[in-house]
């Protein structure tokens, strides 16, 4: 009996080990980051009635964000974002008018209007930034750190790109154009506790690993207010399946936009690869070779020398200018390498000619799909083998039973014939004996 269960146990083991199922529970929350520039930022969603839904930003503040970040285990403090700037979800919207005091263990314990009772659109979706450092305008502005239950400013007279790089890295962003404050910049509470005289070498993971003249000091009035802007750059690899290849996107005005491939070359690609930290050299791709980008283009006519530290240091027409002469098939992409590629990348080179439509090349990397398909086929084969064995065993048992039944019938019939023969012989003997007596 146990031997029959072995195939089933093996299949269940494979499913448990290879395809784990993580069930969500009532009140669970998640941070949806596909439209966010950082894994520490995203749209808040809560699980209710066996379905994920969004949270409306009415009364949404840092206390609510802190509860979310703590429940997710990302940070002990959070910054609230509104208006769907970190991505807009889909129905339903489960929570509205959320009012946490910041000490709750989970978001569902906070006061709110009741699940499903809302009057919001998804342009009102609430988000959070889970970090103990922040910029006053989310992605740019004055630098603040969380210390002793309060946000305090960073003040510095020599604030430079290295310092800003650490801030942006701590936020999960890329530093494109860090700036220092002017000498006449002032903020409320300049004599309040601050972080003074920060000096980073650019390799630190967080600002508290840099040297400073004082952390939480109240004697910082001789310093300037430190500000920075974190450029938000990423390589979209959805169409290629390879982390070193895709089309380039920039997050600006709360929208992911593409770079137009006019004048796009290997020098531009090399700057992008180095800036993202995924290669020392880059090969430019054009058209839809690395996938179609968005309908919004943030940069056009980029011309890099190849030695710039950021794509924004290169010559271009300007960030944020909506380039109406570019279409999705003119998306600039890159293939990044750690050494100079020995063979050119096969691609379609796009020249901006009116009416020109480039060939469509689709990435051939289907590794993830192939693995899932292989696992499914393996489980199917194992299950079919198990079914065939079960049917064969059942057929063998049926055949054996029929054979045994036939043998038993033959034996009973033979015995009956012998008994009848013995009775006839006995009767004949009695008859012969009676005749002799007469």
Coordinates of N, CA and C in Angstrom, one line a residue, residues 76-224:
X76 N 12.0 51.6 10.4 CA 11.2 52.0 11.6 C 10.5 53.3 11.5
X77 N 10.7 53.9 10.3 CA 10.1 55.2 10.0 C 9.7 55.3 8.6
X78 N 8.7 56.0 8.2 CA 8.3 56.1 6.8 C 7.8 57.5 6.5
X79 N 7.8 57.8 5.2 CA 7.4 59.1 4.7 C 6.2 58.8 3.7
X80 N 5.1 59.6 3.9 CA 3.9 59.4 3.1 C 4.0 60.1 1.8
X81 N 3.5 59.4 0.7 CA 3.3 60.0 -0.6 C 1.9 59.9 -1.0
X82 N 1.4 60.8 -1.8 CA 0.0 60.9 -2.2 C -0.1 60.8 -3.7
X83 N -1.4 60.9 -4.1 CA -1.7 61.2 -5.5 C -1.3 60.2 -6.5
X84 N -1.0 59.0 -6.1 CA -0.6 57.9 -7.0 C 0.7 58.2 -7.7
X85 N 1.6 59.0 -7.1 CA 2.9 59.3 -7.7 C 3.8 58.1 -7.8
X86 N 3.6 57.1 -7.0 CA 4.4 55.9 -7.0 C 3.7 54.7 -7.7
X87 N 2.7 55.1 -8.5 CA 2.0 54.1 -9.2 C 0.5 54.1 -8.8
X88 N -0.3 53.9 -9.9 CA -1.8 53.8 -9.6 C -2.2 52.4 -9.8
X89 N -3.0 51.9 -8.8 CA -3.5 50.6 -8.8 C -4.8 50.4 -9.5
X90 N -5.5 49.3 -9.3 CA -6.8 49.0 -9.8 C -7.7 48.7 -8.7
X91 N -9.0 48.7 -9.0 CA -10.0 48.4 -8.0 C -9.8 47.0 -7.4
X92 N -10.2 46.8 -6.2 CA -10.9 47.8 -5.3 C -10.0 48.7 -4.5
X93 N -10.5 49.8 -4.0 CA -9.9 50.6 -3.0 C -10.4 50.2 -1.6
X94 N -9.6 49.6 -0.8 CA -10.1 49.0 0.5 C -10.2 50.0 1.6
X95 N -9.3 51.0 1.7 CA -9.2 51.8 2.9 C -9.2 53.3 2.5
X96 N -9.9 54.1 3.3 CA -9.9 55.6 3.1 C -9.9 56.2 4.5
X97 N -9.5 57.5 4.5 CA -9.5 58.2 5.8 C -8.7 57.5 6.9
X98 N -7.6 56.9 6.5 CA -6.8 56.2 7.5 C -6.1 57.2 8.5
X99 N -6.2 56.9 9.8 CA -5.6 57.8 10.8 C -4.9 57.0 11.8
X100 N -3.6 56.7 11.6 CA -2.8 56.0 12.6 C -2.2 57.0 13.5
X101 N -1.8 56.5 14.7 CA -1.0 57.4 15.6 C 0.5 57.1 15.5
X102 N 0.8 56.0 14.7 CA 2.2 55.7 14.5 C 2.7 54.6 15.4
X103 N 1.9 54.1 16.3 CA 2.4 53.1 17.2 C 1.8 51.7 16.9
X104 N 0.8 51.7 16.0 CA 0.1 50.4 15.7 C 1.1 49.4 15.1
X105 N 0.7 48.1 15.3 CA 1.6 47.0 14.7 C 1.2 46.7 13.3
X106 N 0.0 47.1 12.9 CA -0.4 46.8 11.5 C -1.4 47.9 11.0
X107 N -1.5 48.0 9.7 CA -2.3 49.1 9.2 C -3.8 48.9 9.5
X108 N -4.3 47.7 9.5 CA -5.7 47.4 9.7 C -6.1 47.8 11.1
X109 N -5.2 48.0 12.0 CA -5.5 48.4 13.4 C -5.8 49.9 13.5
X110 N -5.4 50.6 12.5 CA -5.6 52.1 12.5 C -7.1 52.4 12.3
X111 N -7.5 53.6 12.7 CA -8.8 54.1 12.4 C -8.9 54.3 10.9
X112 N -10.1 53.9 10.3 CA -10.4 54.2 8.9 C -11.9 54.1 8.7
X113 N -12.3 54.4 7.5 CA -13.8 54.5 7.2 C -14.4 53.2 7.2
X114 N -13.7 52.1 7.1 CA -14.2 50.8 7.0 C -13.9 50.2 5.6
X115 N -13.6 48.9 5.5 CA -13.2 48.3 4.3 C -14.2 48.5 3.2
X116 N -13.7 49.0 2.1 CA -14.6 49.2 0.9 C -15.4 50.5 1.0
X117 N -15.4 51.3 2.0 CA -16.1 52.5 2.1 C -15.2 53.7 1.7
X118 N -15.3 54.1 0.5 CA -14.4 55.2 0.0 C -15.0 55.9 -1.1
X119 N -14.4 57.1 -1.5 CA -14.9 57.9 -2.6 C -13.7 58.4 -3.3
X120 N -12.8 57.5 -3.7 CA -11.5 57.9 -4.3 C -11.3 57.4 -5.7
X121 N -10.4 58.0 -6.4 CA -9.9 57.5 -7.6 C -8.5 57.0 -7.4
X122 N -8.0 56.3 -8.4 CA -6.7 55.7 -8.2 C -5.6 56.7 -8.4
X123 N -5.9 57.9 -8.8 CA -5.0 59.0 -8.8 C -4.8 59.5 -7.4
X124 N -5.6 58.9 -6.4 CA -5.5 59.3 -5.0 C -4.8 58.1 -4.2
X125 N -4.2 57.2 -4.9 CA -3.6 56.0 -4.2 C -2.4 56.5 -3.3
X126 N -2.4 55.9 -2.1 CA -1.4 56.3 -1.1 C -0.1 55.4 -1.3
X127 N 1.0 56.0 -1.0 CA 2.3 55.3 -1.1 C 3.2 55.7 0.1
X128 N 4.3 55.0 0.1 CA 5.3 55.3 1.2 C 6.7 55.2 0.7
X129 N 7.6 55.9 1.5 CA 9.0 55.8 1.3 C 9.6 55.3 2.6
X130 N 10.2 54.1 2.6 CA 10.6 53.5 3.9 C 12.1 53.7 4.0
X131 N 12.5 54.7 4.6 CA 13.9 55.0 4.9 C 14.1 56.1 6.0
X132 N 15.2 56.0 6.7 CA 15.4 57.0 7.7 C 16.2 58.3 7.2
X133 N 16.2 58.4 5.9 CA 16.7 59.6 5.2 C 15.7 60.0 4.1
X134 N 15.5 61.3 3.8 CA 14.5 61.7 2.8 C 14.9 63.0 2.2
X135 N 14.4 63.3 1.1 CA 14.5 64.6 0.4 C 13.1 65.2 0.5
X136 N 13.1 66.5 0.7 CA 11.8 67.2 1.0 C 10.8 67.1 -0.1
X137 N 11.2 66.9 -1.3 CA 10.3 66.7 -2.4 C 10.4 65.3 -3.0
X138 N 10.6 64.3 -2.1 CA 10.7 62.9 -2.5 C 11.9 62.5 -3.2
X139 N 12.2 63.1 -4.4 CA 13.3 62.8 -5.2 C 14.4 63.9 -5.4
X140 N 14.1 65.0 -4.8 CA 15.0 66.1 -4.8 C 14.6 67.1 -3.6
X141 N 15.5 67.9 -3.2 CA 15.2 68.9 -2.2 C 16.2 68.8 -1.1
X142 N 15.9 69.4 0.1 CA 16.7 69.4 1.2 C 16.8 68.0 1.8
X143 N 18.0 67.7 2.3 CA 18.3 66.4 2.9 C 17.9 66.4 4.4
X144 N 17.2 65.4 4.8 CA 16.8 65.3 6.2 C 17.1 63.8 6.7
X145 N 17.4 63.7 7.9 CA 17.6 62.4 8.5 C 16.7 62.2 9.7
X146 N 16.4 61.0 10.1 CA 15.5 60.8 11.2 C 16.3 60.5 12.4
X147 N 16.2 61.3 13.5 CA 17.0 61.1 14.7 C 16.2 61.6 15.9
X148 N 16.2 60.7 16.9 CA 15.5 61.1 18.1 C 14.1 61.5 17.9
X149 N 13.4 60.6 17.1 CA 11.9 60.8 16.8 C 11.6 62.1 16.1
X150 N 12.5 62.6 15.3 CA 12.3 63.8 14.5 C 13.1 63.8 13.3
X151 N 12.6 64.5 12.3 CA 13.4 64.7 11.1 C 14.3 66.0 11.2
X152 N 15.6 65.9 11.1 CA 16.5 67.0 11.2 C 17.2 67.2 10.0
X153 N 17.6 68.5 9.7 CA 18.3 68.8 8.4 C 19.8 68.4 8.4
X154 N 20.3 68.2 7.2 CA 21.8 68.0 7.0 C 22.4 69.4 6.6
X155 N 23.4 69.9 7.3 CA 24.0 71.1 7.0 C 25.5 70.9 6.6
X156 N 25.9 71.6 5.6 CA 27.3 71.3 5.1 C 27.8 72.4 4.2
X157 N 29.0 72.8 4.4 CA 29.6 73.8 3.5 C 30.3 73.3 2.3
X158 N 30.6 72.0 2.3 CA 31.3 71.4 1.2 C 30.5 70.2 0.6
X159 N 29.2 70.4 0.6 CA 28.3 69.3 0.0 C 28.6 69.1 -1.4
X160 N 28.9 67.8 -1.8 CA 29.3 67.6 -3.2 C 28.7 66.3 -3.7
X161 N 29.1 65.9 -4.9 CA 28.5 64.8 -5.6 C 28.7 63.5 -4.8
X162 N 29.8 63.3 -4.1 CA 30.0 62.1 -3.3 C 29.1 62.0 -2.2
X163 N 28.8 63.1 -1.5 CA 27.8 63.1 -0.4 C 26.4 62.8 -0.9
X164 N 26.1 63.4 -2.0 CA 24.8 63.2 -2.6 C 24.6 61.8 -3.1
X165 N 25.7 61.2 -3.7 CA 25.6 59.8 -4.1 C 25.2 58.9 -3.0
X166 N 25.8 59.1 -1.8 CA 25.4 58.2 -0.7 C 24.0 58.4 -0.3
X167 N 23.5 59.6 -0.3 CA 22.1 59.9 0.0 C 21.2 59.1 -0.9
X168 N 21.4 59.3 -2.2 CA 20.6 58.7 -3.2 C 20.7 57.1 -3.2
X169 N 21.9 56.6 -2.9 CA 22.0 55.2 -2.8 C 21.2 54.7 -1.6
X170 N 21.2 55.4 -0.5 CA 20.5 55.0 0.7 C 19.0 55.0 0.4
X171 N 18.5 55.8 -0.5 CA 17.1 55.8 -0.9 C 16.8 54.8 -2.0
X172 N 17.9 54.1 -2.5 CA 17.7 53.2 -3.6 C 17.6 53.9 -5.0
X173 N 18.1 55.1 -5.1 CA 18.1 55.9 -6.3 C 19.5 56.1 -6.8
X174 N 19.5 56.7 -8.0 CA 20.8 57.0 -8.6 C 21.0 58.5 -8.6
X175 N 22.2 58.9 -8.3 CA 22.5 60.4 -8.3 C 22.9 60.9 -9.6
X176 N 22.1 61.8 -10.2 CA 22.5 62.3 -11.5 C 23.0 63.8 -11.4
X177 N 22.4 64.6 -10.6 CA 22.7 66.0 -10.6 C 22.7 66.5 -9.1
X178 N 23.6 66.1 -8.2 CA 23.5 66.6 -6.9 C 23.9 68.1 -6.8
X179 N 23.2 68.8 -5.9 CA 23.5 70.2 -5.8 C 23.7 70.6 -4.4
X180 N 24.5 71.7 -4.1 CA 24.6 72.2 -2.7 C 23.8 73.4 -2.6
X181 N 23.4 73.7 -1.3 CA 22.5 74.9 -1.1 C 23.4 76.2 -1.2
X182 N 22.7 77.3 -1.5 CA 23.4 78.6 -1.5 C 23.5 79.1 -0.1
X183 N 24.4 80.0 0.0 CA 24.8 80.5 1.4 C 23.6 81.3 2.1
X184 N 22.7 81.8 1.3 CA 21.6 82.5 1.9 C 20.4 81.7 2.2
X185 N 20.5 80.4 1.9 CA 19.4 79.5 2.2 C 19.1 79.3 3.7
X186 N 17.9 79.5 4.1 CA 17.6 79.3 5.5 C 16.4 78.5 5.7
X187 N 16.3 77.8 6.8 CA 15.1 77.0 7.1 C 14.7 77.3 8.5
X188 N 13.5 76.9 8.9 CA 13.0 77.1 10.2 C 13.8 76.2 11.1
X189 N 14.1 76.7 12.3 CA 14.8 75.9 13.3 C 16.3 75.6 13.0
X190 N 17.0 76.6 12.4 CA 18.4 76.5 12.1 C 19.2 76.2 13.3
X191 N 18.7 76.6 14.5 CA 19.5 76.4 15.7 C 19.0 75.1 16.4
X192 N 18.2 74.3 15.7 CA 17.7 73.0 16.3 C 18.7 72.0 16.0
X193 N 18.6 70.8 16.5 CA 19.6 69.7 16.2 C 19.7 69.4 14.7
X194 N 20.9 69.2 14.3 CA 21.1 69.0 12.8 C 22.3 68.1 12.7
X195 N 22.6 67.6 11.5 CA 23.8 66.9 11.1 C 24.7 67.9 10.4
X196 N 25.9 68.1 11.0 CA 26.8 69.1 10.4 C 28.1 68.5 9.8
X197 N 28.6 69.2 8.8 CA 29.9 69.0 8.3 C 30.1 67.5 7.8
X198 N 29.2 67.1 6.9 CA 29.3 65.7 6.5 C 30.4 65.6 5.4
X199 N 31.1 64.5 5.5 CA 32.1 64.2 4.4 C 32.1 62.7 4.1
X200 N 31.7 62.4 2.8 CA 31.6 61.0 2.3 C 32.7 60.9 1.2
X201 N 33.1 59.6 1.1 CA 34.0 59.3 -0.1 C 33.2 58.8 -1.3
X202 N 31.9 58.6 -1.1 CA 31.1 58.1 -2.2 C 30.8 56.6 -2.2
X203 N 31.5 55.9 -1.3 CA 31.3 54.4 -1.3 C 30.4 53.9 -0.2
X204 N 30.1 54.8 0.7 CA 29.3 54.4 1.9 C 27.9 54.0 1.5
X205 N 27.3 53.1 2.3 CA 25.9 52.6 2.0 C 24.9 53.6 2.6
X206 N 25.3 54.3 3.6 CA 24.3 55.2 4.3 C 25.1 56.4 4.8
X207 N 24.4 57.5 5.1 CA 25.0 58.7 5.5 C 25.7 58.6 6.8
X208 N 25.1 57.8 7.7 CA 25.7 57.7 9.0 C 27.1 57.0 9.0
X209 N 27.5 56.4 7.9 CA 28.8 55.8 7.8 C 29.9 56.9 7.3
X210 N 29.4 58.1 7.0 CA 30.3 59.2 6.6 C 30.8 59.9 7.9
X211 N 31.9 60.6 7.8 CA 32.3 61.4 8.9 C 31.5 62.7 9.0
X212 N 31.4 63.3 10.2 CA 30.7 64.5 10.3 C 31.2 65.3 11.5
X213 N 30.9 66.5 11.6 CA 31.3 67.4 12.7 C 30.3 67.2 13.9
X214 N 29.2 66.7 13.6 CA 28.2 66.5 14.7 C 26.9 65.9 14.2
X215 N 26.4 65.0 14.9 CA 25.1 64.3 14.6 C 24.2 64.7 15.7
X216 N 23.2 65.5 15.3 CA 22.3 66.0 16.4 C 22.8 67.2 17.1
X217 N 23.8 67.9 16.5 CA 24.3 69.1 17.2 C 23.4 70.3 17.0
X218 N 23.5 71.2 17.9 CA 22.7 72.4 17.8 C 23.6 73.6 17.4
X219 N 24.9 73.3 17.2 CA 25.8 74.4 16.9 C 26.2 74.3 15.4
X220 N 25.2 74.5 14.5 CA 25.5 74.3 13.1 C 25.1 75.5 12.3
X221 N 25.0 76.7 12.9 CA 24.5 77.9 12.2 C 25.5 78.4 11.2
X222 N 26.7 77.9 11.2 CA 27.7 78.4 10.2 C 27.7 77.6 9.0
X223 N 26.9 76.6 8.9 CA 26.8 75.7 7.8 C 25.6 76.0 6.9
X224 N 25.7 75.6 5.6 CA 24.7 75.8 4.6 C 23.8 74.5 4.6

